[in-house]
């Protein structure tokens, strides 16, 4: 009699995770590229522009010093935390204690996930807008807690929906996760929204996590407000920022959490068990980025603004609807019914990779509220973006002939 095969049983937290809809997209993209097909990837918000040279040079210099080859500290080197506090003071008028109210994280995603682990457990509930960046759901699930979805908004009507949801729950939620400028929709807010949100959460005794990853990627004169600039915000919340988008340092994995000292302490406790901190030369280089690369950040934002305008002009030709974003590195567009043809957004994106050789992010991957939408990342150069929009136009409107522009007489 043969023995039955051994069966691996993974933790329940793994089985509770929602399906990762990007898996099919990524698999097809990989197969296309292996076959030699040039897929224009507008699906992932992965900056392709270089990190400022002065930052790279500082990394190389610091990496040559053997004293920096040791384990670092899980909360970040003192100089880096002081620089974050200084930046918040100068940019947002916020006073932070670098020793108790700032912590460095291995990118904001790691810090956010470990913060959820520090704050939530079985039986706890967090409010997450729909649609949302997937990690905002996964981190809650991996902490063993429940996520309650509320249709996304940026006004009093959204906060009213949240309050009505709270009234119907027992025990009430412990935490609300907010993200402006928003990923995937690029939705933005004004300071008044934070004022009202903080007032509501203080009255309801609910903590806030603000994901501010795109806070410095702004256009058209818009300046995204920080949660922490709101009076009383530090009593009940924290904010996550990152070097990834502002300084084109996505692969460097360096982010921060700032705000409520008790929440920071809880995150530091978790990190003390899980990691030894970020490679010290990366932290040293990050200090230089914050001190000397504001001009680079402004230049990069102008680049993203030009790319946004190219994509929006292409969407106008397609007849898709969108709100022109004032921030982030995405355009969130609703596919016309004539082009969607009754397909799910996932199937539509698979079709566009096949027929247009363009990768898009399906809105459904961010929640039910994203169905019929796609997220377009502004990560390729201007010519590649123009080509992507032409490819989509040809694939979706094969019988339409576009009139050539007449050359302007000189």
GROMACS .gro file of C-alpha atoms in nm:
model
  410
    1UNK     CA    1   0.000   0.000   0.000
    2UNK     CA    2   0.158   0.331  -0.111
    3UNK     CA    3   0.165   0.624   0.124
    4UNK     CA    4  -0.049   0.926   0.041
    5UNK     CA    5   0.154   1.224  -0.085
    6UNK     CA    6   0.258   1.478   0.173
    7UNK     CA    7   0.045   1.793   0.157
    8UNK     CA    8   0.176   2.137   0.240
    9UNK     CA    9  -0.074   2.343   0.435
   10UNK     CA   10  -0.005   2.716   0.418
   11UNK     CA   11  -0.121   2.964   0.679
   12UNK     CA   12  -0.481   3.080   0.668
   13UNK     CA   13  -0.360   3.437   0.612
   14UNK     CA   14  -0.225   3.333   0.273
   15UNK     CA   15  -0.554   3.172   0.176
   16UNK     CA   16  -0.744   3.485   0.282
   17UNK     CA   17  -0.561   3.707   0.034
   18UNK     CA   18  -0.772   3.832  -0.259
   19UNK     CA   19  -0.670   3.703  -0.604
   20UNK     CA   20  -0.374   3.884  -0.758
   21UNK     CA   21  -0.517   3.986  -1.096
   22UNK     CA   22  -0.186   4.121  -1.224
   23UNK     CA   23  -0.048   3.766  -1.244
   24UNK     CA   24  -0.208   3.694  -1.584
   25UNK     CA   25  -0.097   4.030  -1.723
   26UNK     CA   26   0.261   3.982  -1.603
   27UNK     CA   27   0.279   3.627  -1.740
   28UNK     CA   28   0.160   3.733  -2.085
   29UNK     CA   29   0.392   4.035  -2.086
   30UNK     CA   30   0.688   3.811  -2.005
   31UNK     CA   31   0.597   3.559  -2.275
   32UNK     CA   32   0.559   3.835  -2.536
   33UNK     CA   33   0.896   3.982  -2.453
   34UNK     CA   34   1.066   3.644  -2.460
   35UNK     CA   35   0.920   3.603  -2.809
   36UNK     CA   36   1.085   3.930  -2.911
   37UNK     CA   37   0.770   4.145  -2.910
   38UNK     CA   38   0.824   4.502  -2.790
   39UNK     CA   39   0.551   4.552  -2.531
   40UNK     CA   40   0.511   4.914  -2.422
   41UNK     CA   41   0.454   4.871  -2.050
   42UNK     CA   42   0.217   5.131  -1.905
   43UNK     CA   43   0.085   4.891  -1.645
   44UNK     CA   44   0.328   4.929  -1.354
   45UNK     CA   45   0.412   5.253  -1.177
   46UNK     CA   46   0.783   5.181  -1.198
   47UNK     CA   47   0.987   5.495  -1.279
   48UNK     CA   48   1.223   5.448  -1.573
   49UNK     CA   49   1.400   5.784  -1.543
   50UNK     CA   50   1.742   5.784  -1.373
   51UNK     CA   51   1.812   5.869  -1.012
   52UNK     CA   52   1.992   6.207  -0.982
   53UNK     CA   53   2.363   6.157  -1.044
   54UNK     CA   54   2.467   6.327  -0.721
   55UNK     CA   55   2.268   6.065  -0.527
   56UNK     CA   56   2.425   5.775  -0.717
   57UNK     CA   57   2.772   5.918  -0.658
   58UNK     CA   58   2.704   5.950  -0.284
   59UNK     CA   59   2.586   5.589  -0.273
   60UNK     CA   60   2.908   5.473  -0.441
   61UNK     CA   61   3.121   5.680  -0.203
   62UNK     CA   62   2.940   5.553   0.106
   63UNK     CA   63   2.946   5.192  -0.016
   64UNK     CA   64   3.327   5.203  -0.033
   65UNK     CA   65   3.348   5.280   0.339
   66UNK     CA   66   3.368   4.945   0.523
   67UNK     CA   67   3.211   5.099   0.832
   68UNK     CA   68   2.883   5.112   0.637
   69UNK     CA   69   2.887   4.739   0.563
   70UNK     CA   70   2.757   4.641   0.906
   71UNK     CA   71   2.397   4.589   1.006
   72UNK     CA   72   2.216   4.919   1.023
   73UNK     CA   73   1.940   5.004   1.274
   74UNK     CA   74   1.575   4.914   1.207
   75UNK     CA   75   1.442   5.266   1.268
   76UNK     CA   76   1.691   5.441   1.035
   77UNK     CA   77   2.013   5.633   1.097
   78UNK     CA   78   1.976   5.949   1.302
   79UNK     CA   79   2.085   6.180   1.019
   80UNK     CA   80   1.817   6.048   0.786
   81UNK     CA   81   1.540   6.082   1.044
   82UNK     CA   82   1.651   6.438   1.118
   83UNK     CA   83   1.641   6.518   0.747
   84UNK     CA   84   1.283   6.388   0.720
   85UNK     CA   85   1.179   6.603   1.017
   86UNK     CA   86   1.352   6.905   0.860
   87UNK     CA   87   1.173   6.846   0.529
   88UNK     CA   88   0.831   6.825   0.697
   89UNK     CA   89   0.905   7.149   0.884
   90UNK     CA   90   1.012   7.339   0.571
   91UNK     CA   91   0.754   7.196   0.328
   92UNK     CA   92   0.445   7.145   0.545
   93UNK     CA   93   0.509   7.345   0.863
   94UNK     CA   94   0.501   7.029   1.074
   95UNK     CA   95   0.713   6.985   1.388
   96UNK     CA   96   0.839   6.627   1.425
   97UNK     CA   97   1.066   6.470   1.686
   98UNK     CA   98   1.311   6.265   1.475
   99UNK     CA   99   1.371   6.026   1.764
  100UNK     CA  100   1.010   5.937   1.841
  101UNK     CA  101   0.792   6.055   1.550
  102UNK     CA  102   0.994   5.944   1.244
  103UNK     CA  103   1.107   5.599   1.132
  104UNK     CA  104   1.276   5.481   0.811
  105UNK     CA  105   1.121   5.185   0.628
  106UNK     CA  106   1.229   4.953   0.348
  107UNK     CA  107   1.007   5.141   0.106
  108UNK     CA  108   0.666   5.264   0.215
  109UNK     CA  109   0.503   4.930   0.124
  110UNK     CA  110   0.705   4.735   0.381
  111UNK     CA  111   0.643   4.997   0.647
  112UNK     CA  112   0.271   5.010   0.572
  113UNK     CA  113   0.239   4.631   0.590
  114UNK     CA  114   0.425   4.610   0.919
  115UNK     CA  115   0.222   4.899   1.060
  116UNK     CA  116  -0.095   4.703   0.988
  117UNK     CA  117   0.062   4.406   1.166
  118UNK     CA  118   0.138   4.632   1.463
  119UNK     CA  119  -0.213   4.781   1.483
  120UNK     CA  120  -0.452   4.507   1.368
  121UNK     CA  121  -0.535   4.148   1.447
  122UNK     CA  122  -0.817   3.893   1.423
  123UNK     CA  123  -1.153   4.056   1.487
  124UNK     CA  124  -1.029   4.405   1.398
  125UNK     CA  125  -1.159   4.605   1.103
  126UNK     CA  126  -1.004   4.867   0.877
  127UNK     CA  127  -1.188   5.091   0.631
  128UNK     CA  128  -1.034   5.090   0.283
  129UNK     CA  129  -1.172   5.297  -0.008
  130UNK     CA  130  -1.266   5.121  -0.334
  131UNK     CA  131  -1.073   5.125  -0.563
  132UNK     CA  132  -0.741   5.112  -0.375
  133UNK     CA  133  -0.375   5.022  -0.412
  134UNK     CA  134  -0.376   4.641  -0.359
  135UNK     CA  135  -0.131   4.651  -0.064
  136UNK     CA  136  -0.389   4.848   0.134
  137UNK     CA  137  -0.605   4.536   0.128
  138UNK     CA  138  -0.335   4.268   0.142
  139UNK     CA  139  -0.165   4.417   0.447
  140UNK     CA  140  -0.492   4.422   0.640
  141UNK     CA  141  -0.566   4.061   0.542
  142UNK     CA  142  -0.218   3.940   0.633
  143UNK     CA  143  -0.259   4.099   0.976
  144UNK     CA  144  -0.566   3.875   1.021
  145UNK     CA  145  -0.809   4.167   1.019
  146UNK     CA  146  -1.105   4.250   0.795
  147UNK     CA  147  -1.119   4.525   0.534
  148UNK     CA  148  -1.449   4.707   0.480
  149UNK     CA  149  -1.471   4.876   0.139
  150UNK     CA  150  -1.630   5.218   0.094
  151UNK     CA  151  -1.665   5.378  -0.253
  152UNK     CA  152  -1.380   5.627  -0.297
  153UNK     CA  153  -1.430   6.001  -0.277
  154UNK     CA  154  -1.255   6.323  -0.181
  155UNK     CA  155  -1.536   6.525  -0.026
  156UNK     CA  156  -1.786   6.542   0.257
  157UNK     CA  157  -2.010   6.290   0.082
  158UNK     CA  158  -1.729   6.032   0.107
  159UNK     CA  159  -1.680   6.102   0.478
  160UNK     CA  160  -2.056   6.074   0.527
  161UNK     CA  161  -2.046   5.729   0.361
  162UNK     CA  162  -1.769   5.630   0.601
  163UNK     CA  163  -1.971   5.745   0.901
  164UNK     CA  164  -2.279   5.555   0.788
  165UNK     CA  165  -2.063   5.246   0.751
  166UNK     CA  166  -1.922   5.292   1.101
  167UNK     CA  167  -2.273   5.326   1.246
  168UNK     CA  168  -2.359   4.979   1.116
  169UNK     CA  169  -2.052   4.801   1.253
  170UNK     CA  170  -1.979   4.651   1.595
  171UNK     CA  171  -1.714   4.664   1.716
  172UNK     CA  172  -1.635   4.981   1.526
  173UNK     CA  173  -1.332   4.993   1.292
  174UNK     CA  174  -0.994   5.073   1.444
  175UNK     CA  175  -0.837   5.228   1.138
  176UNK     CA  176  -0.907   5.408   0.810
  177UNK     CA  177  -0.654   5.398   0.526
  178UNK     CA  178  -0.646   5.707   0.303
  179UNK     CA  179  -0.428   5.777   0.001
  180UNK     CA  180  -0.415   6.118  -0.169
  181UNK     CA  181  -0.288   6.179  -0.435
  182UNK     CA  182  -0.459   5.850  -0.500
  183UNK     CA  183  -0.331   5.534  -0.661
  184UNK     CA  184  -0.483   5.421  -0.898
  185UNK     CA  185  -0.727   5.706  -0.972
  186UNK     CA  186  -0.495   6.010  -0.921
  187UNK     CA  187  -0.776   6.172  -0.718
  188UNK     CA  188  -0.659   6.471  -0.513
  189UNK     CA  189  -0.786   6.668  -0.214
  190UNK     CA  190  -0.759   7.011  -0.055
  191UNK     CA  191  -0.658   7.079   0.305
  192UNK     CA  192  -1.024   7.108   0.410
  193UNK     CA  193  -1.070   6.736   0.350
  194UNK     CA  194  -0.800   6.647   0.603
  195UNK     CA  195  -0.950   6.890   0.855
  196UNK     CA  196  -1.286   6.713   0.832
  197UNK     CA  197  -1.138   6.362   0.827
  198UNK     CA  198  -0.930   6.426   1.140
  199UNK     CA  199  -1.232   6.572   1.319
  200UNK     CA  200  -1.440   6.267   1.231
  201UNK     CA  201  -1.175   6.019   1.338
  202UNK     CA  202  -1.109   6.198   1.668
  203UNK     CA  203  -1.480   6.195   1.744
  204UNK     CA  204  -1.505   5.826   1.650
  205UNK     CA  205  -1.174   5.721   1.809
  206UNK     CA  206  -1.038   5.581   1.481
  207UNK     CA  207  -0.675   5.590   1.371
  208UNK     CA  208  -0.565   5.716   1.027
  209UNK     CA  209  -0.289   5.595   0.799
  210UNK     CA  210  -0.214   5.834   0.514
  211UNK     CA  211  -0.028   5.690   0.216
  212UNK     CA  212   0.145   6.000   0.075
  213UNK     CA  213   0.370   5.824  -0.178
  214UNK     CA  214   0.277   6.068  -0.459
  215UNK     CA  215   0.264   6.379  -0.242
  216UNK     CA  216   0.547   6.551  -0.430
  217UNK     CA  217   0.450   6.444  -0.783
  218UNK     CA  218   0.219   6.736  -0.862
  219UNK     CA  219   0.131   6.943  -1.173
  220UNK     CA  220  -0.035   7.269  -1.278
  221UNK     CA  221   0.064   7.447  -0.957
  222UNK     CA  222  -0.118   7.200  -0.733
  223UNK     CA  223   0.041   7.124  -0.394
  224UNK     CA  224  -0.084   6.811  -0.219
  225UNK     CA  225  -0.163   6.870   0.150
  226UNK     CA  226  -0.009   6.646   0.415
  227UNK     CA  227  -0.225   6.480   0.680
  228UNK     CA  228   0.026   6.590   0.943
  229UNK     CA  229  -0.023   6.959   0.863
  230UNK     CA  230  -0.374   6.928   1.006
  231UNK     CA  231  -0.412   7.035   1.371
  232UNK     CA  232  -0.454   6.728   1.591
  233UNK     CA  233  -0.348   6.479   1.322
  234UNK     CA  234  -0.051   6.352   1.523
  235UNK     CA  235  -0.289   6.251   1.803
  236UNK     CA  236  -0.441   5.976   1.587
  237UNK     CA  237  -0.244   5.914   1.268
  238UNK     CA  238   0.072   5.859   1.072
  239UNK     CA  239   0.180   5.929   0.717
  240UNK     CA  240   0.396   5.719   0.485
  241UNK     CA  241   0.626   5.879   0.229
  242UNK     CA  242   0.894   5.736   0.003
  243UNK     CA  243   1.200   5.825  -0.204
  244UNK     CA  244   1.069   5.606  -0.488
  245UNK     CA  245   0.864   5.849  -0.695
  246UNK     CA  246   0.996   6.189  -0.588
  247UNK     CA  247   1.361   6.107  -0.660
  248UNK     CA  248   1.332   5.811  -0.903
  249UNK     CA  249   1.463   5.574  -0.635
  250UNK     CA  250   1.202   5.298  -0.654
  251UNK     CA  251   1.451   5.010  -0.651
  252UNK     CA  252   1.647   5.159  -0.362
  253UNK     CA  253   1.365   5.075  -0.118
  254UNK     CA  254   1.377   5.369   0.116
  255UNK     CA  255   1.065   5.516   0.273
  256UNK     CA  256   0.943   5.676   0.594
  257UNK     CA  257   0.662   5.683   0.844
  258UNK     CA  258   0.600   5.996   1.051
  259UNK     CA  259   0.340   6.105   1.302
  260UNK     CA  260   0.191   5.960   1.619
  261UNK     CA  261   0.469   5.846   1.853
  262UNK     CA  262   0.281   5.543   1.987
  263UNK     CA  263   0.208   5.414   1.638
  264UNK     CA  264   0.572   5.475   1.538
  265UNK     CA  265   0.688   5.286   1.847
  266UNK     CA  266   0.461   4.993   1.761
  267UNK     CA  267   0.603   4.981   1.408
  268UNK     CA  268   0.958   5.001   1.546
  269UNK     CA  269   0.884   4.703   1.770
  270UNK     CA  270   0.768   4.491   1.476
  271UNK     CA  271   1.064   4.599   1.262
  272UNK     CA  272   1.303   4.520   1.546
  273UNK     CA  273   1.200   4.155   1.516
  274UNK     CA  274   1.183   4.142   1.136
  275UNK     CA  275   1.474   4.337   0.989
  276UNK     CA  276   1.808   4.509   1.048
  277UNK     CA  277   1.721   4.823   0.858
  278UNK     CA  278   1.817   4.966   0.520
  279UNK     CA  279   2.173   4.938   0.386
  280UNK     CA  280   2.346   5.242   0.539
  281UNK     CA  281   2.486   5.383   0.209
  282UNK     CA  282   2.131   5.402   0.071
  283UNK     CA  283   2.024   5.603   0.375
  284UNK     CA  284   2.323   5.835   0.341
  285UNK     CA  285   2.245   5.890  -0.028
  286UNK     CA  286   1.880   5.957   0.060
  287UNK     CA  287   1.989   6.243   0.285
  288UNK     CA  288   2.171   6.401  -0.010
  289UNK     CA  289   1.861   6.357  -0.229
  290UNK     CA  290   1.644   6.548   0.018
  291UNK     CA  291   1.903   6.818   0.069
  292UNK     CA  292   2.008   6.882  -0.290
  293UNK     CA  293   1.754   6.746  -0.538
  294UNK     CA  294   1.450   6.972  -0.514
  295UNK     CA  295   1.531   7.110  -0.860
  296UNK     CA  296   1.550   6.753  -0.996
  297UNK     CA  297   1.207   6.683  -0.845
  298UNK     CA  298   1.057   6.993  -1.009
  299UNK     CA  299   1.211   6.897  -1.343
  300UNK     CA  300   1.077   6.543  -1.316
  301UNK     CA  301   0.728   6.675  -1.244
  302UNK     CA  302   0.740   6.880  -1.564
  303UNK     CA  303   0.834   6.562  -1.751
  304UNK     CA  304   0.537   6.376  -1.601
  305UNK     CA  305   0.307   6.668  -1.686
  306UNK     CA  306   0.411   6.655  -2.053
  307UNK     CA  307   0.359   6.280  -2.058
  308UNK     CA  308   0.017   6.323  -1.897
  309UNK     CA  309  -0.085   6.565  -2.172
  310UNK     CA  310   0.027   6.323  -2.444
  311UNK     CA  311  -0.179   6.041  -2.291
  312UNK     CA  312  -0.482   6.265  -2.243
  313UNK     CA  313  -0.473   6.374  -2.607
  314UNK     CA  314  -0.461   6.008  -2.707
  315UNK     CA  315  -0.756   5.930  -2.481
  316UNK     CA  316  -0.953   6.214  -2.640
  317UNK     CA  317  -0.904   6.050  -2.980
  318UNK     CA  318  -1.018   5.717  -2.837
  319UNK     CA  319  -1.328   5.878  -2.687
  320UNK     CA  320  -1.255   5.754  -2.336
  321UNK     CA  321  -1.349   5.962  -2.031
  322UNK     CA  322  -1.108   6.072  -1.759
  323UNK     CA  323  -1.031   6.346  -1.509
  324UNK     CA  324  -0.704   6.516  -1.602
  325UNK     CA  325  -0.482   6.441  -1.300
  326UNK     CA  326  -0.318   6.713  -1.094
  327UNK     CA  327  -0.079   6.467  -0.931
  328UNK     CA  328   0.065   6.113  -0.930
  329UNK     CA  329   0.218   5.933  -1.228
  330UNK     CA  330  -0.107   5.782  -1.358
  331UNK     CA  331  -0.407   5.860  -1.572
  332UNK     CA  332  -0.726   5.676  -1.472
  333UNK     CA  333  -0.950   5.633  -1.776
  334UNK     CA  334  -1.291   5.476  -1.837
  335UNK     CA  335  -1.298   5.255  -2.146
  336UNK     CA  336  -1.580   5.332  -2.387
  337UNK     CA  337  -1.848   5.061  -2.411
  338UNK     CA  338  -1.782   5.038  -2.787
  339UNK     CA  339  -1.424   4.937  -2.718
  340UNK     CA  340  -1.486   4.723  -2.410
  341UNK     CA  341  -1.740   4.510  -2.599
  342UNK     CA  342  -1.878   4.354  -2.282
  343UNK     CA  343  -1.540   4.219  -2.173
  344UNK     CA  344  -1.403   4.246  -1.821
  345UNK     CA  345  -1.123   4.499  -1.787
  346UNK     CA  346  -0.879   4.214  -1.727
  347UNK     CA  347  -0.974   4.046  -2.055
  348UNK     CA  348  -0.967   4.381  -2.231
  349UNK     CA  349  -0.611   4.447  -2.108
  350UNK     CA  350  -0.504   4.101  -2.223
  351UNK     CA  351  -0.653   4.178  -2.564
  352UNK     CA  352  -0.470   4.511  -2.585
  353UNK     CA  353  -0.140   4.344  -2.509
  354UNK     CA  354  -0.210   4.103  -2.792
  355UNK     CA  355  -0.353   4.347  -3.048
  356UNK     CA  356  -0.185   4.677  -2.959
  357UNK     CA  357   0.131   4.552  -2.785
  358UNK     CA  358   0.055   4.784  -2.493
  359UNK     CA  359   0.030   4.675  -2.130
  360UNK     CA  360  -0.230   4.853  -1.916
  361UNK     CA  361  -0.338   4.795  -1.556
  362UNK     CA  362  -0.696   4.664  -1.533
  363UNK     CA  363  -0.911   4.869  -1.298
  364UNK     CA  364  -1.068   4.559  -1.143
  365UNK     CA  365  -0.727   4.473  -0.994
  366UNK     CA  366  -0.783   4.766  -0.756
  367UNK     CA  367  -1.135   4.666  -0.651
  368UNK     CA  368  -1.487   4.631  -0.787
  369UNK     CA  369  -1.509   5.009  -0.823
  370UNK     CA  370  -1.236   4.991  -1.087
  371UNK     CA  371  -1.429   4.777  -1.335
  372UNK     CA  372  -1.449   4.942  -1.680
  373UNK     CA  373  -1.140   5.153  -1.602
  374UNK     CA  374  -0.769   5.119  -1.674
  375UNK     CA  375  -0.472   5.280  -1.504
  376UNK     CA  376  -0.210   5.419  -1.743
  377UNK     CA  377   0.135   5.476  -1.595
  378UNK     CA  378   0.335   5.774  -1.724
  379UNK     CA  379   0.664   5.587  -1.706
  380UNK     CA  380   0.771   5.569  -2.071
  381UNK     CA  381   0.930   5.856  -2.263
  382UNK     CA  382   0.718   6.088  -2.476
  383UNK     CA  383   0.775   5.909  -2.807
  384UNK     CA  384   0.694   5.570  -2.657
  385UNK     CA  385   0.375   5.713  -2.508
  386UNK     CA  386   0.273   5.856  -2.845
  387UNK     CA  387   0.339   5.518  -3.002
  388UNK     CA  388   0.133   5.342  -2.735
  389UNK     CA  389  -0.164   5.570  -2.795
  390UNK     CA  390  -0.133   5.522  -3.174
  391UNK     CA  391  -0.122   5.146  -3.123
  392UNK     CA  392  -0.436   5.154  -2.912
  393UNK     CA  393  -0.612   5.374  -3.168
  394UNK     CA  394  -0.522   5.138  -3.455
  395UNK     CA  395  -0.630   4.830  -3.260
  396UNK     CA  396  -0.959   4.977  -3.140
  397UNK     CA  397  -1.054   5.190  -3.441
  398UNK     CA  398  -0.921   4.992  -3.738
  399UNK     CA  399  -1.154   5.152  -3.993
  400UNK     CA  400  -1.092   5.512  -3.892
  401UNK     CA  401  -0.847   5.711  -4.100
  402UNK     CA  402  -0.681   5.999  -3.919
  403UNK     CA  403  -0.620   6.311  -4.127
  404UNK     CA  404  -0.258   6.407  -4.143
  405UNK     CA  405  -0.168   6.746  -4.003
  406UNK     CA  406  -0.056   6.990  -4.272
  407UNK     CA  407   0.295   7.124  -4.222
  408UNK     CA  408   0.304   7.479  -4.093
  409UNK     CA  409   0.452   7.720  -4.349
  410UNK     CA  410   0.766   7.893  -4.229
   0.00000   0.00000   0.00000
